[in-house]
C-alpha cells in the first residue's frame, strides 16, 4: 500500500480523482481524515464501545475479562468509504493500559488473498500479536495461554499432515 503521507491535496475538481487512493487507509490524525459521526443517523460510536464493555468517555474496560463477552462487530461499506480508517480511529482509542491491547492485521500485506484458508488468517493474526508483544516488553503472557496456543497449532499441523 502507498503511504498516506504522500497524498497531494486537490485544489480543483479535476484533481480529485488523482488525489485519492481508495486502497490506502487514512489514520484519524491525518489531515485528510474526515469524521462522519454527525451524518451516520442512528449509528453512534458509543454502540461499539458499549458492546465491548468500554466507557466511551474514558476508554476504560468496564467488565471482567473472563465474563465470556464474545462480541463480533461487522463493518460494511463500499470500497474507499472509510471502514479501515474508522477501525484505525477506534483501535487508537481502545489501545491503552486500561482497555485493550489492539493489533492491526492487514491481510492485503500479510497473506496471498488468492490462496489462503481460515487457519492462515488465524496464524497471521497470532504472528502479528506476538510481533507487537515483542515490541512492548511490559506485556507478559500467562504460560497457560502460550500452552493453549501451542496445543491448537499442534492440532492444526496434525490435521494438515493427515
Short mmCIF file of C-alpha atoms in Angstrom, two decimals:
data_model
loop_
_atom_site.label_atom_id
_atom_site.label_comp_id
_atom_site.label_asym_id
_atom_site.label_seq_id
_atom_site.Cartn_x
_atom_site.Cartn_y
_atom_site.Cartn_z
CA UNK A 1 0.00 0.00 0.00
CA UNK A 2 1.04 3.54 -0.62
CA UNK A 3 1.98 5.78 2.26
CA UNK A 4 -0.95 8.15 3.00
CA UNK A 5 1.54 10.90 3.82
CA UNK A 6 2.35 11.30 0.10
CA UNK A 7 -1.19 12.40 -0.77
CA UNK A 8 -1.38 15.71 -2.59
CA UNK A 9 -4.39 17.81 -1.69
CA UNK A 10 -6.69 18.51 -4.62
CA UNK A 11 -7.35 22.18 -5.27
CA UNK A 12 -9.55 21.76 -8.35
CA UNK A 13 -12.38 19.39 -9.19
CA UNK A 14 -10.35 17.67 -11.91
CA UNK A 15 -7.56 16.82 -9.43
CA UNK A 16 -9.81 14.87 -7.05
CA UNK A 17 -9.62 11.50 -8.81
CA UNK A 18 -5.82 11.55 -8.85
CA UNK A 19 -5.59 12.83 -5.26
CA UNK A 20 -7.44 9.94 -3.66
CA UNK A 21 -6.35 6.34 -3.37
CA UNK A 22 -9.18 4.13 -2.16
CA UNK A 23 -6.84 1.34 -1.10
CA UNK A 24 -4.85 3.48 1.35
CA UNK A 25 -6.46 3.92 4.78
CA UNK A 26 -6.18 7.29 6.48
CA UNK A 27 -5.48 7.39 10.22
CA UNK A 28 -7.61 9.65 12.42
CA UNK A 29 -4.68 12.05 12.93
CA UNK A 30 -4.12 12.51 9.16
CA UNK A 31 -5.10 15.92 7.78
CA UNK A 32 -7.43 14.31 5.21
CA UNK A 33 -9.35 12.25 7.80
CA UNK A 34 -13.00 13.28 7.96
CA UNK A 35 -15.13 12.45 10.96
CA UNK A 36 -18.56 11.43 9.66
CA UNK A 37 -20.08 10.72 13.10
CA UNK A 38 -22.61 13.51 12.75
CA UNK A 39 -24.06 12.16 9.47
CA UNK A 40 -24.49 8.49 10.37
CA UNK A 41 -28.05 8.76 11.55
CA UNK A 42 -28.85 6.42 14.44
CA UNK A 43 -25.43 4.79 14.50
CA UNK A 44 -23.08 6.17 17.12
CA UNK A 45 -19.58 5.06 18.10
CA UNK A 46 -20.91 4.54 21.62
CA UNK A 47 -22.76 1.46 20.34
CA UNK A 48 -19.42 -0.17 19.54
CA UNK A 49 -17.83 0.85 22.83
CA UNK A 50 -20.87 -0.27 24.81
CA UNK A 51 -20.90 -3.68 23.14
CA UNK A 52 -17.24 -4.07 24.15
CA UNK A 53 -17.95 -3.02 27.78
CA UNK A 54 -15.88 0.13 27.32
CA UNK A 55 -16.69 3.51 28.86
CA UNK A 56 -16.87 5.84 25.84
CA UNK A 57 -15.65 8.85 27.80
CA UNK A 58 -12.56 7.40 29.48
CA UNK A 59 -11.91 4.46 27.11
CA UNK A 60 -11.56 2.06 30.02
CA UNK A 61 -12.75 -1.54 30.03
CA UNK A 62 -15.73 -1.90 32.39
CA UNK A 63 -16.07 -5.65 32.64
CA UNK A 64 -14.47 -8.80 33.89
CA UNK A 65 -12.08 -10.11 31.20
CA UNK A 66 -13.38 -13.62 31.83
CA UNK A 67 -17.08 -12.74 31.58
CA UNK A 68 -17.45 -14.53 28.24
CA UNK A 69 -18.41 -11.45 26.22
CA UNK A 70 -17.84 -12.65 22.66
CA UNK A 71 -18.71 -9.54 20.72
CA UNK A 72 -18.45 -9.54 16.95
CA UNK A 73 -18.62 -6.21 15.15
CA UNK A 74 -19.26 -6.21 11.41
CA UNK A 75 -18.44 -3.10 9.39
CA UNK A 76 -19.62 -2.93 5.82
CA UNK A 77 -19.41 -0.33 3.11
CA UNK A 78 -18.24 0.41 -0.37
CA UNK A 79 -14.55 0.41 -1.24
CA UNK A 80 -13.00 3.65 -0.03
CA UNK A 81 -15.89 4.52 2.29
CA UNK A 82 -13.66 4.67 5.37
CA UNK A 83 -14.08 1.28 7.08
CA UNK A 84 -10.37 0.83 7.76
CA UNK A 85 -9.99 4.48 8.75
CA UNK A 86 -12.82 4.10 11.27
CA UNK A 87 -11.26 0.92 12.65
CA UNK A 88 -7.97 2.79 12.97
CA UNK A 89 -9.70 5.52 14.98
CA UNK A 90 -11.46 3.00 17.25
CA UNK A 91 -8.28 0.97 17.72
CA UNK A 92 -6.30 4.07 18.63
CA UNK A 93 -8.86 4.99 21.30
CA UNK A 94 -9.12 1.48 22.76
CA UNK A 95 -5.38 0.73 22.76
CA UNK A 96 -4.40 1.74 26.28
CA UNK A 97 -3.42 0.04 29.54
CA UNK A 98 -6.92 0.41 30.99
CA UNK A 99 -8.70 -1.03 27.99
CA UNK A 100 -7.31 -3.31 25.27
CA UNK A 101 -4.09 -4.20 23.51
CA UNK A 102 -5.04 -3.61 19.87
CA UNK A 103 -3.10 -5.10 16.97
CA UNK A 104 -3.81 -4.35 13.32
CA UNK A 105 -3.62 -7.21 10.82
CA UNK A 106 -3.65 -6.18 7.18
CA UNK A 107 -4.38 -9.31 5.15
CA UNK A 108 -3.51 -7.49 1.91
CA UNK A 109 0.08 -7.11 3.09
CA UNK A 110 0.48 -10.31 5.08
CA UNK A 111 -1.18 -13.04 3.04
CA UNK A 112 -1.84 -14.09 -0.52
CA UNK A 113 -5.53 -13.21 -0.90
CA UNK A 114 -5.86 -15.67 -3.79
CA UNK A 115 -4.52 -18.62 -1.81
CA UNK A 116 -5.46 -18.63 1.86
CA UNK A 117 -7.60 -20.57 4.27
CA UNK A 118 -9.17 -19.62 7.57
CA UNK A 119 -6.28 -21.20 9.51
CA UNK A 120 -3.85 -18.96 7.57
CA UNK A 121 -5.70 -15.90 8.86
CA UNK A 122 -5.61 -17.15 12.45
CA UNK A 123 -1.90 -17.91 12.22
CA UNK A 124 -1.22 -14.50 10.66
CA UNK A 125 -3.17 -12.80 13.47
CA UNK A 126 -1.13 -14.63 16.07
CA UNK A 127 2.11 -13.75 14.32
CA UNK A 128 1.13 -10.08 14.34
CA UNK A 129 0.10 -10.33 18.00
CA UNK A 130 3.45 -11.80 19.01
CA UNK A 131 5.33 -9.22 16.93
CA UNK A 132 3.59 -6.43 18.82
CA UNK A 133 4.04 -8.14 22.20
CA UNK A 134 7.75 -8.45 21.43
CA UNK A 135 7.88 -4.68 20.83
CA UNK A 136 6.01 -3.99 24.10
CA UNK A 137 8.28 -5.60 26.67
CA UNK A 138 5.93 -4.64 29.52
CA UNK A 139 3.39 -7.25 28.39
CA UNK A 140 3.90 -10.65 29.97
CA UNK A 141 1.80 -13.55 28.69
CA UNK A 142 0.43 -16.17 31.03
CA UNK A 143 2.14 -19.52 30.34
CA UNK A 144 -1.30 -21.18 30.15
CA UNK A 145 -2.16 -19.01 27.14
CA UNK A 146 1.06 -19.97 25.40
CA UNK A 147 0.44 -23.65 26.15
CA UNK A 148 -3.11 -23.42 24.76
CA UNK A 149 -1.83 -21.77 21.57
CA UNK A 150 0.85 -24.45 21.13
CA UNK A 151 -1.77 -27.18 21.58
CA UNK A 152 -4.01 -25.52 18.98
CA UNK A 153 -1.13 -25.19 16.49
CA UNK A 154 -0.05 -28.79 17.02
CA UNK A 155 -3.60 -29.97 16.29
CA UNK A 156 -3.71 -27.88 13.06
CA UNK A 157 -0.36 -29.30 11.93
CA UNK A 158 -1.62 -32.85 12.56
CA UNK A 159 -4.78 -32.10 10.52
CA UNK A 160 -2.70 -30.79 7.61
CA UNK A 161 -0.36 -33.79 7.69
CA UNK A 162 -3.17 -36.38 7.79
#
